[in-house]
Amino acid sequence: RHSDAVEERRPSILNTTVNPLLSELQRRHNSSREGRHSDAVEERRPSILNTTVNPLLSELQRRHNSSREGRHSDAVEELKNAFDAAERSSPGITNRLVEEILRKLQPNLSDSRLHQALDNLSR
């Protein structure tokens, strides 16, 4: 219960980080017509959704199911469904989101280190 209270006081990562990153991704996608090279790279890289995000969400759901946190488990299922729908409508969007999260966490990360991290998450 203590962790629930801490989580409720902490600003939502969804509101402070993920939503702004998604908005930025959408803005770039809508305004950019020359990003063909990066799209080709994304098509060759396996989806981080399947190799990293979904397994992490499944583990999170399993933990919440075993701790009787049904409301969290339902939210995790909704999140998985949202990622799946987003990836179907815009293949590679999960990879781009994770790339932006890494850039936000490590702003001085070189492109080569960033791509190495993304490759590692794609395995």
mmCIF file of C-alpha atoms in Angstrom:
data_model
loop_
_atom_site.group_PDB
_atom_site.id
_atom_site.type_symbol
_atom_site.label_atom_id
_atom_site.label_comp_id
_atom_site.label_asym_id
_atom_site.label_seq_id
_atom_site.Cartn_x
_atom_site.Cartn_y
_atom_site.Cartn_z
ATOM 1 C CA ARG A 1 0.000 0.000 0.000
ATOM 2 C CA HIS A 2 2.882 2.373 0.716
ATOM 3 C CA SER A 3 4.081 2.054 -2.893
ATOM 4 C CA ASP A 4 0.565 2.935 -4.142
ATOM 5 C CA ALA A 5 0.663 6.142 -2.078
ATOM 6 C CA VAL A 6 4.100 7.021 -3.450
ATOM 7 C CA GLU A 7 2.929 6.316 -7.016
ATOM 8 C CA GLU A 8 -0.110 8.567 -6.555
ATOM 9 C CA ARG A 9 2.054 11.502 -5.369
ATOM 10 C CA ARG A 10 4.648 11.144 -8.143
ATOM 11 C CA PRO A 11 3.786 12.959 -11.381
ATOM 12 C CA SER A 12 2.644 10.550 -14.061
ATOM 13 C CA ILE A 13 5.400 9.585 -16.511
ATOM 14 C CA LEU A 14 2.629 9.297 -19.061
ATOM 15 C CA ASN A 15 1.761 12.983 -18.693
ATOM 16 C CA THR A 16 5.259 14.355 -18.150
ATOM 17 C CA THR A 17 7.222 12.284 -20.686
ATOM 18 C CA VAL A 18 5.338 9.820 -22.870
ATOM 19 C CA ASN A 19 2.531 12.085 -24.109
ATOM 20 C CA PRO A 20 4.898 14.948 -25.022
ATOM 21 C CA LEU A 21 7.179 12.471 -26.827
ATOM 22 C CA LEU A 22 4.236 11.016 -28.742
ATOM 23 C CA SER A 23 3.132 14.517 -29.720
ATOM 24 C CA GLU A 24 6.652 15.299 -30.939
ATOM 25 C CA LEU A 25 6.786 12.032 -32.917
ATOM 26 C CA GLN A 26 3.459 12.831 -34.533
ATOM 27 C CA ARG A 27 4.576 16.379 -35.355
ATOM 28 C CA ARG A 28 7.812 15.121 -36.938
ATOM 29 C CA HIS A 29 6.008 12.411 -38.872
ATOM 30 C CA ASN A 30 3.475 14.879 -40.235
ATOM 31 C CA SER A 31 6.056 17.514 -41.195
ATOM 32 C CA SER A 32 8.871 15.294 -42.473
ATOM 33 C CA ARG A 33 8.940 13.929 -45.992
ATOM 34 C CA GLU A 34 12.672 13.179 -46.252
ATOM 35 C CA GLY A 35 12.941 10.601 -43.428
ATOM 36 C CA ARG A 36 13.054 7.711 -45.853
ATOM 37 C CA HIS A 37 16.503 6.488 -44.773
ATOM 38 C CA SER A 38 15.529 6.185 -41.115
ATOM 39 C CA ASP A 39 12.298 4.448 -42.164
ATOM 40 C CA ALA A 40 14.366 1.888 -44.082
ATOM 41 C CA VAL A 41 16.558 1.313 -41.025
ATOM 42 C CA GLU A 42 13.433 0.889 -38.878
ATOM 43 C CA GLU A 43 12.008 -1.683 -41.291
ATOM 44 C CA ARG A 44 15.171 -3.801 -40.953
ATOM 45 C CA ARG A 45 15.218 -3.622 -37.141
ATOM 46 C CA PRO A 46 12.845 -6.042 -35.385
ATOM 47 C CA SER A 47 10.108 -4.333 -33.442
ATOM 48 C CA ILE A 48 11.035 -3.370 -29.907
ATOM 49 C CA LEU A 49 7.341 -3.866 -29.196
ATOM 50 C CA ASN A 50 7.704 -7.635 -29.651
ATOM 51 C CA THR A 51 11.198 -8.084 -28.250
ATOM 52 C CA THR A 52 11.089 -5.750 -25.231
ATOM 53 C CA VAL A 53 7.891 -3.797 -24.570
ATOM 54 C CA ASN A 54 5.343 -6.635 -24.707
ATOM 55 C CA PRO A 55 7.492 -8.972 -22.583
ATOM 56 C CA LEU A 56 7.946 -6.185 -20.002
ATOM 57 C CA LEU A 57 4.226 -5.442 -20.000
ATOM 58 C CA SER A 58 3.447 -9.159 -19.609
ATOM 59 C CA GLU A 59 5.810 -9.351 -16.637
ATOM 60 C CA LEU A 60 4.232 -6.260 -15.108
ATOM 61 C CA GLN A 61 0.779 -7.757 -15.620
ATOM 62 C CA ARG A 62 1.877 -11.058 -14.063
ATOM 63 C CA ARG A 63 3.231 -9.234 -11.003
ATOM 64 C CA HIS A 64 0.030 -7.258 -10.552
ATOM 65 C CA ASN A 65 -2.107 -10.369 -11.007
ATOM 66 C CA SER A 66 -0.166 -12.184 -8.288
ATOM 67 C CA SER A 67 -0.449 -9.210 -5.912
ATOM 68 C CA ARG A 68 -4.219 -8.856 -6.462
ATOM 69 C CA GLU A 69 -3.914 -5.463 -8.108
ATOM 70 C CA GLY A 70 -6.649 -6.101 -10.683
ATOM 71 C CA ARG A 71 -7.041 -2.449 -11.633
ATOM 72 C CA HIS A 72 -3.375 -2.275 -12.607
ATOM 73 C CA SER A 73 -3.601 -5.522 -14.546
ATOM 74 C CA ASP A 74 -6.517 -4.157 -16.588
ATOM 75 C CA ALA A 75 -4.574 -0.957 -17.262
ATOM 76 C CA VAL A 76 -1.549 -2.961 -18.431
ATOM 77 C CA GLU A 77 -3.787 -4.927 -20.811
ATOM 78 C CA GLU A 78 -5.176 -1.657 -22.194
ATOM 79 C CA LEU A 79 -1.637 -0.369 -22.656
ATOM 80 C CA LYS A 80 -0.611 -3.546 -24.521
ATOM 81 C CA ASN A 81 -3.647 -3.208 -26.787
ATOM 82 C CA ALA A 82 -2.854 0.472 -27.428
ATOM 83 C CA PHE A 83 0.760 -0.333 -28.387
ATOM 84 C CA ASP A 84 -0.428 -3.129 -30.695
ATOM 85 C CA ALA A 85 -2.956 -0.846 -32.398
ATOM 86 C CA ALA A 86 -0.394 1.946 -32.788
ATOM 87 C CA GLU A 87 2.166 -0.440 -34.267
ATOM 88 C CA ARG A 88 -0.389 -1.838 -36.732
ATOM 89 C CA SER A 89 -1.331 1.633 -37.942
ATOM 90 C CA SER A 90 2.232 2.974 -37.952
ATOM 91 C CA PRO A 91 4.869 0.199 -38.052
ATOM 92 C CA GLY A 92 8.022 1.180 -36.157
ATOM 93 C CA ILE A 93 6.298 3.751 -33.925
ATOM 94 C CA THR A 94 7.302 1.839 -30.789
ATOM 95 C CA ASN A 95 10.940 1.868 -31.870
ATOM 96 C CA ARG A 96 10.743 5.616 -32.473
ATOM 97 C CA LEU A 97 9.073 6.180 -29.094
ATOM 98 C CA VAL A 98 11.777 4.195 -27.296
ATOM 99 C CA GLU A 99 14.431 6.105 -29.247
ATOM 100 C CA GLU A 100 12.942 9.405 -28.060
ATOM 101 C CA ILE A 101 12.745 8.137 -24.467
ATOM 102 C CA LEU A 102 16.426 7.172 -24.615
ATOM 103 C CA ARG A 103 17.314 10.585 -26.066
ATOM 104 C CA LYS A 104 15.385 12.290 -23.261
ATOM 105 C CA LEU A 105 17.056 10.145 -20.583
ATOM 106 C CA GLN A 106 20.546 10.498 -22.065
ATOM 107 C CA PRO A 107 20.668 13.736 -24.103
ATOM 108 C CA ASN A 108 24.424 13.431 -24.703
ATOM 109 C CA LEU A 109 24.213 9.889 -26.061
ATOM 110 C CA SER A 110 25.938 9.611 -29.434
ATOM 111 C CA ASP A 111 23.944 8.338 -32.403
ATOM 112 C CA SER A 112 26.069 5.204 -32.605
ATOM 113 C CA ARG A 113 25.496 4.394 -28.909
ATOM 114 C CA LEU A 114 21.794 5.127 -29.322
ATOM 115 C CA HIS A 115 21.501 2.778 -32.293
ATOM 116 C CA GLN A 116 23.483 0.136 -30.406
ATOM 117 C CA ALA A 117 21.023 0.393 -27.499
ATOM 118 C CA LEU A 118 18.065 0.142 -29.898
ATOM 119 C CA ASP A 119 19.644 -2.901 -31.569
ATOM 120 C CA ASN A 120 20.104 -4.505 -28.137
ATOM 121 C CA LEU A 121 16.437 -3.900 -27.307
ATOM 122 C CA SER A 122 15.448 -5.438 -30.653
ATOM 123 C CA ARG A 123 17.082 -8.785 -29.873
#
